[in-house]
Amino acid sequence: MTRKNQTLGEFIIENQSSFQYSSGELSKLINAIRLAAKVVNHEVNKAGLVDVIGAAGDTNIQGEDQQKLDVFANEKFIQTLTNREIVCGIASEEEDSFISINSSDEKHQNKYVVLIDPLDGSSNIDVNVSVGTIFSIYRRVTPVGTPVQLEDFLQPGNQQVAAGYVVYGTSTMLVYTTGDGVNGFTLNPALGTFYLSHPNMQFPEDGKIYSVNEGNYIHFLQGVKDYIKYCQEEEGDRPYTSRYIGSLVSDFHRNMIKGGIYMYPKSSVAQSGKLRLLYECNPIAFIAEQANGLAIGGKNRIMDIMPTELHQRVPFFCGSRNMVEKLQEFLNKYH
Ligand code: P6P
């Protein structure tokens, strides 16, 4: 149920009963993410002013230079979720392994695990381009009250109970789904309150924007190359427009509003693609499908992939239904 100028807090409470596991825990979990997002937003917005930009001097499991804001965002989300004892486990792009959180209340054991990319697109921080946080929430599969196991995190995306992202752009938005549509909330920085600004977000069936790093073109599979050429041909509603920010959350968010397709294919230089299945592709795919879009890894639906590793990468194609289906026609020609 949505109404004009509803705050995120009001929305969570008023829609809690529609959530099949309405124990209130998920509401507290979304509220914790809301709080952490506001803290991270404050730091992101002043990145140019104080010493939080630039490399932190470490590298993460991906071998990527950790930006200070990466480290800050990772610490804030983990700290907020841990202190409020809402989840029993957390996995993060910035952490080699998952974190087990034991409840201090014997009588109340938590049942949700969160997987998070605390600051995606962080290489854009120093050049003042928007970045984002992506999160994915599951119910644990091992017995409640025991320490979480890796299998609690290696669940297919079709088991997610909630997923969302925060985009720190010209305005800061939190967009999420619990399986009952997608809603976007914009932060009023003066009040520190998120307001419902984009109720029931839906991908346009068709679109005219394609987002891919064309610098990798020569390394792509033939089907992807042919689709990109199709986008560029002078025919019908084409050529399409190429828009690529290099920040998944920003490219996805724009395409969901305007209509478009985002592609990060595998290639001869990225044999499995670049994006991580568990805390980038699955949450974005959940939102895409809830918004009448599609998300595939090639032949297969992203959310049907059975994960084997916490940080595994997959090829990723996601966006307006008609555009993804047209891409599939080209992929099926060859593979
Ligand atoms: P490339 C950011 O590092 C990221 O994970 C996504 O946010 C983004 O879409 C992609 O990688 C950009 O990768 O190789 O095109 O720079």
GROMACS .gro file of C-alpha atoms and ligand atoms in nm, residues 64 93 117 120-124 212-213 216 244 246-249 251 262 264 274-276 280, ligand 1:
model
   39
   64GLU     CA    1   4.108  -0.452  -0.602
   93GLU     CA    2   3.253  -0.810  -0.108
  117ASP     CA    3   2.847  -0.492  -0.178
  120ASP     CA    4   2.995  -0.068  -0.569
  121GLY     CA    5   3.167   0.139  -0.836
  122SER     CA    6   3.409   0.276  -0.579
  123SER     CA    7   3.673   0.345  -0.846
  124ASN     CA    8   3.442   0.635  -0.939
  212VAL     CA    9   2.831  -0.206  -2.191
  213ASN     CA   10   3.203  -0.133  -2.176
  216ASN     CA   11   3.614  -0.485  -2.436
  244TYR     CA   12   2.778   0.353  -1.955
  246GLY     CA   13   3.084   0.225  -1.498
  247SER     CA   14   2.875   0.202  -1.182
  248LEU     CA   15   2.629  -0.090  -1.194
  249VAL     CA   16   2.374   0.066  -0.960
  251ASP     CA   17   2.348   0.228  -1.498
  262TYR     CA   18   2.297  -0.347  -1.901
  264TYR     CA   19   2.871  -0.732  -1.848
  274LYS     CA   20   3.329  -0.947  -1.373
  275LEU     CA   21   3.020  -0.901  -1.158
  276ARG     CA   22   2.969  -1.112  -0.847
  280GLU     CA   23   2.561  -0.782  -0.721
  336P6P     P1   24   3.451  -0.196  -1.612
  336P6P     C1   25   3.236  -0.143  -1.063
  336P6P     O1   26   3.370  -0.184  -1.038
  336P6P     C2   27   3.165  -0.260  -1.129
  336P6P     O2   28   3.165  -0.370  -1.043
  336P6P     C3   29   3.023  -0.220  -1.167
  336P6P     O3   30   2.967  -0.130  -1.079
  336P6P     C4   31   3.043  -0.160  -1.305
  336P6P     O4   32   2.928  -0.169  -1.387
  336P6P     C5   33   3.158  -0.242  -1.363
  336P6P     O5   34   3.232  -0.293  -1.250
  336P6P     C6   35   3.251  -0.158  -1.446
  336P6P     O6   36   3.353  -0.244  -1.492
  336P6P     O7   37   3.536  -0.317  -1.640
  336P6P     O8   38   3.361  -0.161  -1.730
  336P6P     O9   39   3.526  -0.077  -1.560
   0.00000   0.00000   0.00000
